[in-house]
Every structure is written in structure tokens, then in C-alpha cells.
GROMACS .gro file of N, CA and C in nm:
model
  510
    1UNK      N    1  -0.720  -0.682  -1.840
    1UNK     CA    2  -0.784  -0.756  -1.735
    1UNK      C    3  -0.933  -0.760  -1.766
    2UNK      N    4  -0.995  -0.867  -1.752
    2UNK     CA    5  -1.120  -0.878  -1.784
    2UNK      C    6  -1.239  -0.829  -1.697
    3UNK      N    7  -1.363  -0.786  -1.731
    3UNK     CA    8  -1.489  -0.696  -1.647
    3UNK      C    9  -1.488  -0.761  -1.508
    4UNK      N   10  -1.497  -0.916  -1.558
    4UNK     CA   11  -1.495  -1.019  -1.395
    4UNK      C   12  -1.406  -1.010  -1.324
    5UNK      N   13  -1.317  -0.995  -1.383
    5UNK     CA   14  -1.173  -1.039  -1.267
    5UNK      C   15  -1.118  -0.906  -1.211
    6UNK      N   16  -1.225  -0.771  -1.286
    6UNK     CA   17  -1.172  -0.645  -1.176
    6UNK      C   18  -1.254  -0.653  -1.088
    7UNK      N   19  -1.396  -0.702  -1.103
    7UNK     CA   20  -1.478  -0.656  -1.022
    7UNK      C   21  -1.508  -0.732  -0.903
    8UNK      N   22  -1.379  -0.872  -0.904
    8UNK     CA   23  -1.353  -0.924  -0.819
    8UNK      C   24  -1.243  -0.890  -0.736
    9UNK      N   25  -1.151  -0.830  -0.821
    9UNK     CA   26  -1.016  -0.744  -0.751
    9UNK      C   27  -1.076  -0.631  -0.671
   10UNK      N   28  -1.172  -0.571  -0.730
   10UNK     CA   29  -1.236  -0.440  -0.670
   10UNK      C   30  -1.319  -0.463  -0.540
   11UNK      N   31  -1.366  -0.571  -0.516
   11UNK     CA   32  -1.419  -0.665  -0.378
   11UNK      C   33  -1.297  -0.658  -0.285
   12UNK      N   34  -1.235  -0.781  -0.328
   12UNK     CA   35  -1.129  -0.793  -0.266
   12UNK      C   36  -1.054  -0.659  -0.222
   13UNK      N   37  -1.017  -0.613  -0.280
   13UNK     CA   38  -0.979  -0.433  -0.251
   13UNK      C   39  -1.061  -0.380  -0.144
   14UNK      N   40  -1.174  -0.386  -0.159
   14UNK     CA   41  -1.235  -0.273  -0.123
   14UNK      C   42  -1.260  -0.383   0.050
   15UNK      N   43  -1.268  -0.462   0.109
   15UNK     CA   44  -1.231  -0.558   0.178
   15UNK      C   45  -1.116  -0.551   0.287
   16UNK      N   46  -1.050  -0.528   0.206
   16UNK     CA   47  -0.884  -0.494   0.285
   16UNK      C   48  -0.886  -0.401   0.325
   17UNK      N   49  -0.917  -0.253   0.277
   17UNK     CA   50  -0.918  -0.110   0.272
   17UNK      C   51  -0.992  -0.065   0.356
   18UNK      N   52  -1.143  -0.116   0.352
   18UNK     CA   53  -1.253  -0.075   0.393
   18UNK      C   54  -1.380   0.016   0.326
   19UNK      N   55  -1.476   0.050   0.448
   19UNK     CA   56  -1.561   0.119   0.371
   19UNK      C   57  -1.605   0.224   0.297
   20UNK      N   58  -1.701   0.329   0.293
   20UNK     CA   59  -1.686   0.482   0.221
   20UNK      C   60  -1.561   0.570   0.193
   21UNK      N   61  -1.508   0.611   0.096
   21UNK     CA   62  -1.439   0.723   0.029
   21UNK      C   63  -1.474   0.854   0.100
   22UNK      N   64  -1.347   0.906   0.137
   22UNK     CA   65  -1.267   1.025   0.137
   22UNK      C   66  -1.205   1.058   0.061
   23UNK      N   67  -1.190   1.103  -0.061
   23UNK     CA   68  -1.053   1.142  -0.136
   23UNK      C   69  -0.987   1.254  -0.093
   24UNK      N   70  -0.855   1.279  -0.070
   24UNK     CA   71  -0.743   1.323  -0.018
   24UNK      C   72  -0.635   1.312  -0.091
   25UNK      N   73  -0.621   1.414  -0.190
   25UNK     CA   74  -0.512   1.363  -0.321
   25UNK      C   75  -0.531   1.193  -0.416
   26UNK      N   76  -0.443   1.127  -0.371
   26UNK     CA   77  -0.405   1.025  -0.434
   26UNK      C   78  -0.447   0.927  -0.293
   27UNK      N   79  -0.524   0.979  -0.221
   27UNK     CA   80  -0.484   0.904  -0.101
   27UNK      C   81  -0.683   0.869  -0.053
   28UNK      N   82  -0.694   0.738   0.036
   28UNK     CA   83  -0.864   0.728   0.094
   28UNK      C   84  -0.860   0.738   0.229
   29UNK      N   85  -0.968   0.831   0.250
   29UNK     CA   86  -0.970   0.811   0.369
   29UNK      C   87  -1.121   0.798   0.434
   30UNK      N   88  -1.145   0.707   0.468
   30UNK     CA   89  -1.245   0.629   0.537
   30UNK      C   90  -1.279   0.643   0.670
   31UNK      N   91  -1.364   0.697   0.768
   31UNK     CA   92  -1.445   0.674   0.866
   31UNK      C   93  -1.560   0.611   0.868
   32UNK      N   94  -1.531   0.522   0.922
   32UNK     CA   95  -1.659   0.439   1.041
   32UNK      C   96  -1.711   0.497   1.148
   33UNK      N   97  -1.812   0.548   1.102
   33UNK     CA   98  -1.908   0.638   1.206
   33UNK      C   99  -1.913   0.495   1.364
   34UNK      N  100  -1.963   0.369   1.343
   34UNK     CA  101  -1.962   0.254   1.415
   34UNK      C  102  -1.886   0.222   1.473
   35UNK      N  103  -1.788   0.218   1.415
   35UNK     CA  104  -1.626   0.175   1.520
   35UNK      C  105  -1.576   0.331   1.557
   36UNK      N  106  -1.635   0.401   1.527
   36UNK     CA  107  -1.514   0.518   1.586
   36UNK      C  108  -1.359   0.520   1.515
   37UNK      N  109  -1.314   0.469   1.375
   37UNK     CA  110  -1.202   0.453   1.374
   37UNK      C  111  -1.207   0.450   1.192
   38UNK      N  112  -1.082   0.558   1.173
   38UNK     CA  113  -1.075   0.613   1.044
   38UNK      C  114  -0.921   0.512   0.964
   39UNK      N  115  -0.955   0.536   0.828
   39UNK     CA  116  -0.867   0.397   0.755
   39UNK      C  117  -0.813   0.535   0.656
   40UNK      N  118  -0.680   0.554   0.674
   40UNK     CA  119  -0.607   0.581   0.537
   40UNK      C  120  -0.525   0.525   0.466
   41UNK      N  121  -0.546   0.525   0.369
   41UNK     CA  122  -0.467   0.421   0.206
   41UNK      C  123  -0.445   0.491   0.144
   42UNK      N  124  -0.352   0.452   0.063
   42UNK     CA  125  -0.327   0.536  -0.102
   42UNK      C  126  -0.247   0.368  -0.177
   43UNK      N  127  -0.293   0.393  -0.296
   43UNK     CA  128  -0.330   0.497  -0.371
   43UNK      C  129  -0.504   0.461  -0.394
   44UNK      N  130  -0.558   0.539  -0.434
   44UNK     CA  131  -0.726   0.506  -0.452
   44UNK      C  132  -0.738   0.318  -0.507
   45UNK      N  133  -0.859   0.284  -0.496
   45UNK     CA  134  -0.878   0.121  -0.524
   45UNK      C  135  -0.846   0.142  -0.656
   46UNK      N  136  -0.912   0.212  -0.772
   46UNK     CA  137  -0.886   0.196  -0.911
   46UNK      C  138  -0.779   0.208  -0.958
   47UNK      N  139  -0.682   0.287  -0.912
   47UNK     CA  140  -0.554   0.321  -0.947
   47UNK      C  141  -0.435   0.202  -0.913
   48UNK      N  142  -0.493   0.145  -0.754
   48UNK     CA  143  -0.418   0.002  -0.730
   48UNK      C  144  -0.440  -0.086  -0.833
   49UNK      N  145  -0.571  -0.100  -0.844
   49UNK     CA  146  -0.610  -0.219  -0.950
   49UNK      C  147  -0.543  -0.260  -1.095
   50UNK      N  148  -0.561  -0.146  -1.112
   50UNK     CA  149  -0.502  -0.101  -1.274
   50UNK      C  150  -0.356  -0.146  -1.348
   51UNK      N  151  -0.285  -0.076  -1.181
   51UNK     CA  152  -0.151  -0.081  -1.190
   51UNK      C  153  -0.078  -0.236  -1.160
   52UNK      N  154  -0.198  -0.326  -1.048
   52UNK     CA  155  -0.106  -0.383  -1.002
   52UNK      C  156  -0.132  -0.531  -1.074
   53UNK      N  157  -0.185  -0.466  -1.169
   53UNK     CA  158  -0.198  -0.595  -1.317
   53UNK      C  159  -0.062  -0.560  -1.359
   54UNK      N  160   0.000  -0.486  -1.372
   54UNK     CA  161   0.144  -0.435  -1.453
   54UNK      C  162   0.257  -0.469  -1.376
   55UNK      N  163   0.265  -0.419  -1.245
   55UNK     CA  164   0.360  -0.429  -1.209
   55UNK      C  165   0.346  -0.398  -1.032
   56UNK      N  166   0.447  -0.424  -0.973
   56UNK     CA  167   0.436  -0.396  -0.806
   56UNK      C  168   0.400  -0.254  -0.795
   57UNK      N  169   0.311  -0.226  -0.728
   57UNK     CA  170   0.244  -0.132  -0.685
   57UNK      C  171   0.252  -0.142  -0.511
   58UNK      N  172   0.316   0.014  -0.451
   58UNK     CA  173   0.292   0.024  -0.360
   58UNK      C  174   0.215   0.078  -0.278
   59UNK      N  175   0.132   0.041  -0.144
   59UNK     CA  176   0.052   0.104  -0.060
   59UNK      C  177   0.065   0.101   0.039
   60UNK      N  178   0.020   0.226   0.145
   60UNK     CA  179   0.052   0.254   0.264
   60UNK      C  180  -0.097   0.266   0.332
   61UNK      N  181  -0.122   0.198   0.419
   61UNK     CA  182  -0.250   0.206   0.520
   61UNK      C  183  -0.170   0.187   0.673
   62UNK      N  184  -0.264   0.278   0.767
   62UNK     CA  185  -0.311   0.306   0.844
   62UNK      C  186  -0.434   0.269   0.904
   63UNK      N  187  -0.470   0.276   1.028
   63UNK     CA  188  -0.595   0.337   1.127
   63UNK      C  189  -0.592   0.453   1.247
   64UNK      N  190  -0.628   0.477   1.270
   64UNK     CA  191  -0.655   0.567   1.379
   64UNK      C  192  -0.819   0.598   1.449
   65UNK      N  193  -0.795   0.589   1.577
   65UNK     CA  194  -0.912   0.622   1.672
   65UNK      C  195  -0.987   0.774   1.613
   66UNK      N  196  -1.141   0.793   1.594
   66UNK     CA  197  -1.186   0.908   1.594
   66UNK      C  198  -1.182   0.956   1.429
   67UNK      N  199  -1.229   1.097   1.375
   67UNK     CA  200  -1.254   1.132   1.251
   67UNK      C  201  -1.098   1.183   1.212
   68UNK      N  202  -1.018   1.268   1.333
   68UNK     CA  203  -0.877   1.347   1.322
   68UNK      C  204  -0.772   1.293   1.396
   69UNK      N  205  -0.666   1.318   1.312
   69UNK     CA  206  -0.566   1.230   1.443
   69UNK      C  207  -0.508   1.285   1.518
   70UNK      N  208  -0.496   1.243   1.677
   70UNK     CA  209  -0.472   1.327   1.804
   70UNK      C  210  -0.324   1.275   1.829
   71UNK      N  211  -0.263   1.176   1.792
   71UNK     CA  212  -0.118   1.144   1.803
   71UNK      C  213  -0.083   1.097   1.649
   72UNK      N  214   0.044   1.054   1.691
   72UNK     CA  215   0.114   0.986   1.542
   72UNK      C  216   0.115   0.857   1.529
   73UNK      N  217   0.020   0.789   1.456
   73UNK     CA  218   0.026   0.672   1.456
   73UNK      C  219   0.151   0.587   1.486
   74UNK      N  220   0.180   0.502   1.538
   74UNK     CA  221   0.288   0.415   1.543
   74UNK      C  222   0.352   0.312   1.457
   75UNK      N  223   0.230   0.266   1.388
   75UNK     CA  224   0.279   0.142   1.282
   75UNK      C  225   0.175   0.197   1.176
   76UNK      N  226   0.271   0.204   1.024
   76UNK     CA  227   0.211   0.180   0.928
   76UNK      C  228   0.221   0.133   0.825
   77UNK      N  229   0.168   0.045   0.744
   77UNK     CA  230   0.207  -0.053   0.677
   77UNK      C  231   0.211  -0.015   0.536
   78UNK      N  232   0.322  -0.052   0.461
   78UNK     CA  233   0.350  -0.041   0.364
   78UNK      C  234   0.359  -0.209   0.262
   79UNK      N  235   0.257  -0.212   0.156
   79UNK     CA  236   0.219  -0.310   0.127
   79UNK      C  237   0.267  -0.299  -0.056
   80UNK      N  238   0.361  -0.427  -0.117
   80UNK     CA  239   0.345  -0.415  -0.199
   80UNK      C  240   0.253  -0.533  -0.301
   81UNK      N  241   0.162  -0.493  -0.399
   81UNK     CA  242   0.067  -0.554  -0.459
   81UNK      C  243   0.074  -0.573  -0.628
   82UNK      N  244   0.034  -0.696  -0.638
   82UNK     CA  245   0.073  -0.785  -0.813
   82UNK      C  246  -0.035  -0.874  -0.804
   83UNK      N  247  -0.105  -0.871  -0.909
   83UNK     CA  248  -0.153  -0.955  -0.986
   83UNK      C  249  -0.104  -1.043  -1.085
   84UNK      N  250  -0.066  -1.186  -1.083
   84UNK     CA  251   0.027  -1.250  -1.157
   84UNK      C  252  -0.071  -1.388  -1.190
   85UNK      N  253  -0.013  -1.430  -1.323
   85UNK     CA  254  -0.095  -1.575  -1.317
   85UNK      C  255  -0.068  -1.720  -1.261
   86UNK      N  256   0.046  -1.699  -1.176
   86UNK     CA  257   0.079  -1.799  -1.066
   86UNK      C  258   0.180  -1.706  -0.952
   87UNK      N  259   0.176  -1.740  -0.805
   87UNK     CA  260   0.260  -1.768  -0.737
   87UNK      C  261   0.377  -1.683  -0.759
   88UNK      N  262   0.491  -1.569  -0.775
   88UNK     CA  263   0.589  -1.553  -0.792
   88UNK      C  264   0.644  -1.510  -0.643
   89UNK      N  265   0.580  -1.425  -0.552
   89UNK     CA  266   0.663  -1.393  -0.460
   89UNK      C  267   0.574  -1.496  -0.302
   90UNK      N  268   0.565  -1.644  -0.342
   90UNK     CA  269   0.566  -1.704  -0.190
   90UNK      C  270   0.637  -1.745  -0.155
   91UNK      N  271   0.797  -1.781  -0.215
   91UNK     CA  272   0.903  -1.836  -0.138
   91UNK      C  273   0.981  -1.718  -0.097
   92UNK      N  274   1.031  -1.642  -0.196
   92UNK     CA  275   1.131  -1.510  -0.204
   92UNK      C  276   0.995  -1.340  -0.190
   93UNK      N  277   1.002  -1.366  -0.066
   93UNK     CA  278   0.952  -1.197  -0.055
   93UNK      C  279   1.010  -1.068   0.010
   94UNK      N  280   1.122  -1.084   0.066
   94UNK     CA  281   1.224  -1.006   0.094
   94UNK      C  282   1.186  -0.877   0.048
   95UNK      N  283   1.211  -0.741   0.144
   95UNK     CA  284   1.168  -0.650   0.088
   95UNK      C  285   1.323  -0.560   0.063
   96UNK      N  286   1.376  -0.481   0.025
   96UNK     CA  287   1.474  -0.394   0.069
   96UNK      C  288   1.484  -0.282  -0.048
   97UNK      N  289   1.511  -0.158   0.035
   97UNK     CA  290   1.508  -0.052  -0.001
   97UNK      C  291   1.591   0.042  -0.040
   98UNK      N  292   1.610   0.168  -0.126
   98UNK     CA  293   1.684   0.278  -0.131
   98UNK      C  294   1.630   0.418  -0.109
   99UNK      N  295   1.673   0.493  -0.062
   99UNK     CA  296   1.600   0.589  -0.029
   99UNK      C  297   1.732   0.704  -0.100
  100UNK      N  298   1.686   0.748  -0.236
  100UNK     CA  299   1.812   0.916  -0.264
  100UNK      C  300   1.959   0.794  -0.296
  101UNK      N  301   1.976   0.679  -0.323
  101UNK     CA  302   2.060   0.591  -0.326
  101UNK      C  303   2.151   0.532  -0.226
  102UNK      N  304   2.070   0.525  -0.084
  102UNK     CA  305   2.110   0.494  -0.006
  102UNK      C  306   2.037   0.366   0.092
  103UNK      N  307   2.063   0.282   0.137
  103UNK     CA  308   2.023   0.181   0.177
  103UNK      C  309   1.918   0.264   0.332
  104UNK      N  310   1.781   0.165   0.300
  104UNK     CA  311   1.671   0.235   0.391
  104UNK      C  312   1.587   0.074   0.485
  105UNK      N  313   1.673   0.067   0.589
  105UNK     CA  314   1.656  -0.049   0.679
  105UNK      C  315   1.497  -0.104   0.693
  106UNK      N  316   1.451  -0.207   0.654
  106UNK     CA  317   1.337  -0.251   0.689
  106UNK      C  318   1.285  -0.331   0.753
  107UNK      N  319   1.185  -0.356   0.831
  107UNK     CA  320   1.176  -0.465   0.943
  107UNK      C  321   1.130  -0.595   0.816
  108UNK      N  322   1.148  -0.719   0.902
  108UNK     CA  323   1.082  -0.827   0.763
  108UNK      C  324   0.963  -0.822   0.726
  109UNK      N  325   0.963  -0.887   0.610
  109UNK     CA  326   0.827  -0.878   0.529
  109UNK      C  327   0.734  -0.996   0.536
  110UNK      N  328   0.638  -0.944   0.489
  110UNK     CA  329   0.507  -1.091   0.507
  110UNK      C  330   0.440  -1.069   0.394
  111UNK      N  331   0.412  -1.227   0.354
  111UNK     CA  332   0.338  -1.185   0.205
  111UNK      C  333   0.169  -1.310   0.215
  112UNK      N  334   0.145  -1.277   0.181
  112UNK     CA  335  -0.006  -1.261   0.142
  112UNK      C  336  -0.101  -1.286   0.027
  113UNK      N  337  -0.168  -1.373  -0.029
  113UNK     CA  338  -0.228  -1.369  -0.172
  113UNK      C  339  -0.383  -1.459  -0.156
  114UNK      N  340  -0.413  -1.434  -0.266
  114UNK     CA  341  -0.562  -1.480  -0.297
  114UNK      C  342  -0.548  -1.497  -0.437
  115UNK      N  343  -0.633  -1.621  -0.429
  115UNK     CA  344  -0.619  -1.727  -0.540
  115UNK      C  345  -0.748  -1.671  -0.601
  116UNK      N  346  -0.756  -1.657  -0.762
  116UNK     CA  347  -0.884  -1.586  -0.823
  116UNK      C  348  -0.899  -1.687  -0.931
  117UNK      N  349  -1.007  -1.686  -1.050
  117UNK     CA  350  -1.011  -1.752  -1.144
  117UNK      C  351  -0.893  -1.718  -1.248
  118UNK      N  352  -0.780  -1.778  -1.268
  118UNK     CA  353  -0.666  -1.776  -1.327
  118UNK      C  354  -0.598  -1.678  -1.315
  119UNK      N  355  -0.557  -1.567  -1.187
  119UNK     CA  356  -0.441  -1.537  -1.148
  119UNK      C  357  -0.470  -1.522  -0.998
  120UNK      N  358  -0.329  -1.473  -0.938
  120UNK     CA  359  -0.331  -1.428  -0.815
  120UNK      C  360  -0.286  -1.306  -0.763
  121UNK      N  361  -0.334  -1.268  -0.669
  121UNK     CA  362  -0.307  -1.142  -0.615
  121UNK      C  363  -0.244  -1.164  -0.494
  122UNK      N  364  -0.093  -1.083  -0.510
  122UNK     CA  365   0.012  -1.146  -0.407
  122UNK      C  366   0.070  -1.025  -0.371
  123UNK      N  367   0.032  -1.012  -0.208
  123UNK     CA  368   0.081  -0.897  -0.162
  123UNK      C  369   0.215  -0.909  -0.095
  124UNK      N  370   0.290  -0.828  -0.004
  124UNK     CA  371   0.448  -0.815   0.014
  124UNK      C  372   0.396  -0.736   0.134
  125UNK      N  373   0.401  -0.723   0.235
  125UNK     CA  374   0.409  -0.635   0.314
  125UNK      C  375   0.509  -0.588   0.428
  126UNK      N  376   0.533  -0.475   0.468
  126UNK     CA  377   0.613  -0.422   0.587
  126UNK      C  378   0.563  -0.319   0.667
  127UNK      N  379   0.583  -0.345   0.800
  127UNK     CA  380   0.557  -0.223   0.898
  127UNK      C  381   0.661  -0.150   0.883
  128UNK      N  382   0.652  -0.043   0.898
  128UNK     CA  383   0.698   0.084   0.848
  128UNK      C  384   0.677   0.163   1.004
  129UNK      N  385   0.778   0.223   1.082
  129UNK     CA  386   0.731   0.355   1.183
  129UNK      C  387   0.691   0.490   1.100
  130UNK      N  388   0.612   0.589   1.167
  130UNK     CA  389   0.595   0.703   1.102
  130UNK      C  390   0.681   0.766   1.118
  131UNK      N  391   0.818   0.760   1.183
  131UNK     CA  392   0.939   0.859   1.157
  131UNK      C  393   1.007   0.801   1.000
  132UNK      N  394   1.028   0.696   1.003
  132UNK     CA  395   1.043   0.610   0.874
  132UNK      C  396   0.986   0.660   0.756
  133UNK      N  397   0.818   0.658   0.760
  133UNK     CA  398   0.751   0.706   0.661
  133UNK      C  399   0.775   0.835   0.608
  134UNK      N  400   0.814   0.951   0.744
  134UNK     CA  401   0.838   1.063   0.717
  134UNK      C  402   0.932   1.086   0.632
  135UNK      N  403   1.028   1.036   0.679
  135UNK     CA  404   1.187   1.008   0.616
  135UNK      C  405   1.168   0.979   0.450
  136UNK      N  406   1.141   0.874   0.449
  136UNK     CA  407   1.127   0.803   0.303
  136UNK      C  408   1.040   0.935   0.214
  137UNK      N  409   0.938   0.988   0.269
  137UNK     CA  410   0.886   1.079   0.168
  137UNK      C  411   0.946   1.218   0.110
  138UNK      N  412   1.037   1.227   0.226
  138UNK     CA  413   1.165   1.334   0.183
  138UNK      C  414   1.256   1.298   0.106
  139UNK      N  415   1.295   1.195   0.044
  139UNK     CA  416   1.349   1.145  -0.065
  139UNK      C  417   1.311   1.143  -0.188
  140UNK      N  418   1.349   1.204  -0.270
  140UNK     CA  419   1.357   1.252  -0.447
  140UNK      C  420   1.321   1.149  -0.502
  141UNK      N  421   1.390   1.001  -0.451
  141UNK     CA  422   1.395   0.865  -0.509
  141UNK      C  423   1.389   0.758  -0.456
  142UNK      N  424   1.298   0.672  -0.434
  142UNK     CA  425   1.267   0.584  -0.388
  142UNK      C  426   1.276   0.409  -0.444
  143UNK      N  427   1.374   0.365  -0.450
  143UNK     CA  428   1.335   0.233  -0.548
  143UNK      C  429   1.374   0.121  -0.407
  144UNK      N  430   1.281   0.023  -0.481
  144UNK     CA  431   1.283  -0.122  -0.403
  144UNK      C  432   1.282  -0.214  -0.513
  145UNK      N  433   1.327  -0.335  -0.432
  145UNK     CA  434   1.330  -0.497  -0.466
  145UNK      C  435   1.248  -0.630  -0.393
  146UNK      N  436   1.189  -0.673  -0.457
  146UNK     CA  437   1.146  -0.783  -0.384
  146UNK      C  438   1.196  -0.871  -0.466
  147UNK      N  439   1.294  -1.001  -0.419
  147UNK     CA  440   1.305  -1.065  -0.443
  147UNK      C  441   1.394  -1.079  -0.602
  148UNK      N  442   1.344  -1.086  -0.665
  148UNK     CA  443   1.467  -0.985  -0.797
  148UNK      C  444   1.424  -0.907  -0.918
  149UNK      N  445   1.281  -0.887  -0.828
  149UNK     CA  446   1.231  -0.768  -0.916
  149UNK      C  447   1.273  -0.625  -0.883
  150UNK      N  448   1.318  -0.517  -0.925
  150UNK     CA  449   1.330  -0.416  -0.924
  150UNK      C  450   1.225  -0.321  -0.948
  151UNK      N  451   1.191  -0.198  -0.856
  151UNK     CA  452   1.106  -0.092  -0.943
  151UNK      C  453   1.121   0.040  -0.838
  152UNK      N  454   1.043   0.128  -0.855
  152UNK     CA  455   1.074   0.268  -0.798
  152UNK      C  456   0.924   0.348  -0.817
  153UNK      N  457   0.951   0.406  -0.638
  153UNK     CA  458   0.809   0.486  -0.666
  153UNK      C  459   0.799   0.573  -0.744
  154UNK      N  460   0.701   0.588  -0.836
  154UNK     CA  461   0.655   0.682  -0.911
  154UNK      C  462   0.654   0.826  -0.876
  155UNK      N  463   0.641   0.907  -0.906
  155UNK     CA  464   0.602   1.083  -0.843
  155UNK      C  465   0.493   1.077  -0.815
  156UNK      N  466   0.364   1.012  -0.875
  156UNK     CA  467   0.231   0.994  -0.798
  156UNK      C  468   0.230   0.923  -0.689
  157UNK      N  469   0.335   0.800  -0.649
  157UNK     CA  470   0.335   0.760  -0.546
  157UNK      C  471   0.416   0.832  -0.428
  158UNK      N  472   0.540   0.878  -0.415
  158UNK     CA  473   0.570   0.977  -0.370
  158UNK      C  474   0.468   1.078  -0.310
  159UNK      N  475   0.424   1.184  -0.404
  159UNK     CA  476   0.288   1.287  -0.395
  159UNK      C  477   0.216   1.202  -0.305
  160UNK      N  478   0.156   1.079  -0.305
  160UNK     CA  479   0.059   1.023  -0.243
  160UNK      C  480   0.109   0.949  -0.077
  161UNK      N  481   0.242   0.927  -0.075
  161UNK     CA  482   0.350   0.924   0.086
  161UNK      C  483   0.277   1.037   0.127
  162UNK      N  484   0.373   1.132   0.038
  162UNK     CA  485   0.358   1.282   0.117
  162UNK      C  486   0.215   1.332   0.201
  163UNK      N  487   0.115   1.310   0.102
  163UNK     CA  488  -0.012   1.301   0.164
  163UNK      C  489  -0.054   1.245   0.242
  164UNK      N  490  -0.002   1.146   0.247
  164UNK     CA  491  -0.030   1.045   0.379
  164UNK      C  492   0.030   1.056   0.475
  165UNK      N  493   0.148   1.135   0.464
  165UNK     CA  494   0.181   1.160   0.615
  165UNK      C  495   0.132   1.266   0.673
  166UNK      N  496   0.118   1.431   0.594
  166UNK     CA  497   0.019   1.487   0.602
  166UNK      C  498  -0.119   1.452   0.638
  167UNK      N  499  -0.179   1.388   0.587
  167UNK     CA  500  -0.276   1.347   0.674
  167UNK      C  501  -0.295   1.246   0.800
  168UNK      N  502  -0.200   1.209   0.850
  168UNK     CA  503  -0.161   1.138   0.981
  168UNK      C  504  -0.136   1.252   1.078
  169UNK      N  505  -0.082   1.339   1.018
  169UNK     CA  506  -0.007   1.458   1.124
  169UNK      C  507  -0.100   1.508   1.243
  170UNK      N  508  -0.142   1.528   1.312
  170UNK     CA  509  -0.209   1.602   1.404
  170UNK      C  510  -0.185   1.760   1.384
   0.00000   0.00000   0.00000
């Protein structure tokens, strides 16, 4: 990927995500002293970036009121992200899951992209509950499909669930 076209991905990223770094494992976590209201993501912007020139890369963000969280968030979104040089997932974005080889119910998906100087960045997304999230991170194995791509979270991505629900926890 070329100097320009990260450091336009890295905008764009950093945009969606939000402002100042927390690192927390594999995971960001962001407070806004101004809004009163803290942003966790994983996996870090560089590590999204990198990856999601290669292949679907998944991420999980959050917000929450205040620096600590006093309940369990309710909705959190699980987003998957590609950099491609046209268009592949705006007709077919279907998300569906396995969790340990077992089918892991998902609400529908919404997809998302931005048009750059000769590719695009095309996201997949799903709300996710945090009993859900919990669930899924207790699983050994995680693979999904969009559409008729196949792939499976990594152990860094996993490690980086886990953290994230850990750090949601009160």
C-alpha cells in the first residue's frame, strides 16, 4: 500500500474511532475529557490498516458515559473491514457466524465504504449484545463469512475480544 493511501486510511481510521490513545492490549481506548464519553476499539489503527489491505479484518467498538464503566454496555458493534480496488461487498454483505463449530445467530448487517484514489474501503457491520460478545470470546474458534468469503479470527483477535470485554466490565 502506498505512503498516500495509508495516510489517508489512517485519517479515515482515526475519524471513525476517534481521538487520543489508550493502549489496552490489542485494544484503544479513548476519552474525551469534552463529551464525557470514552471509545473502545480493537484492534489498534495500524494493525487494522495493515491487515485490512489483505484481508477482512475484524473490529469491535463501543462507547460509554464517563472515564470507567458503571454498567454493561448494551450494543456493540462488530465491524468487518477491506480495502479492495472496487466494490466487492455492496450487494452481498450478509454476515454469519461459527462459534467452536457451531452456528452463532446474528442480527443483519450494514455495510459501508469510502471511495479513495483507486481503492475502497468497505466495511460490514453488526450489532452485537454484550452477552453475545461475552459468549463469542469464550470460543477457541471463531470463523465467519461474508458473502463467500471465508476467514477466522486470529488468536490476536480473539486476545483482543477478550480484552474488550474485560474492559467493558464494570
Amino acid at each position: 500500500m502506498g505512503t498516500e493511501r495509508r495516510l489517508i486510511l489512517k485519517l479515515q481510521i482515526a475519524v471513525v474511532l476517534f481521538l487520543a490513545t489508550n493502549a489496552f492490549a490489542g485494544i484503544e481506548i479513548n476519552f474525551d475529557r469534552f463529551t464525557n464519553k470514552t471509545v473502545v476499539a480493537t484492534p489498534g489503527m495500524d494493525e487494522l490498516i495493515s491487515r485490512a489491505d489483505s484481508a477482512l479484518t475484524p473490529s469491535w467498538f463501543t462507547q460509554f458515559t464517563g472515564q470507567q464503566p458503571t454498567a454493561l454496555p448494551s450494543k456493540l458493534n462488530l465491524t468487518f473491514w477491506k480495502v479492495n480496488k472496487s466494490w466487492k461487498y455492496l450487494r452481498c454483505h450478509d454476515v454469519v457466524m461459527l462459534a467452536d463449530g457451531s452456528p452463532f445467530p446474528l442480527d443483519a448487517s450494514k455495510h459501508d465504504g469510502t471511495v479513495g484514489r483507486g481503492y475502497v474501503m468497505e466495511r460490514v457491520g453488526v450489532d452485537v449484545s454484550f452477552a453475545k460478545a461475552e459468549e463469542l470470546s469464550r470460543a477457541k474458534l471463531v470463523e465467519f463469512k461474508i458473502c463467500n468469503t471465508e476467514g477466522r479470527f486470529s488468536e490476536g483477535d480473539m486476545e483482543d475480544l477478550r480484552n474488550f470485554v474485560k474492559a467493558l466490565t464494570p
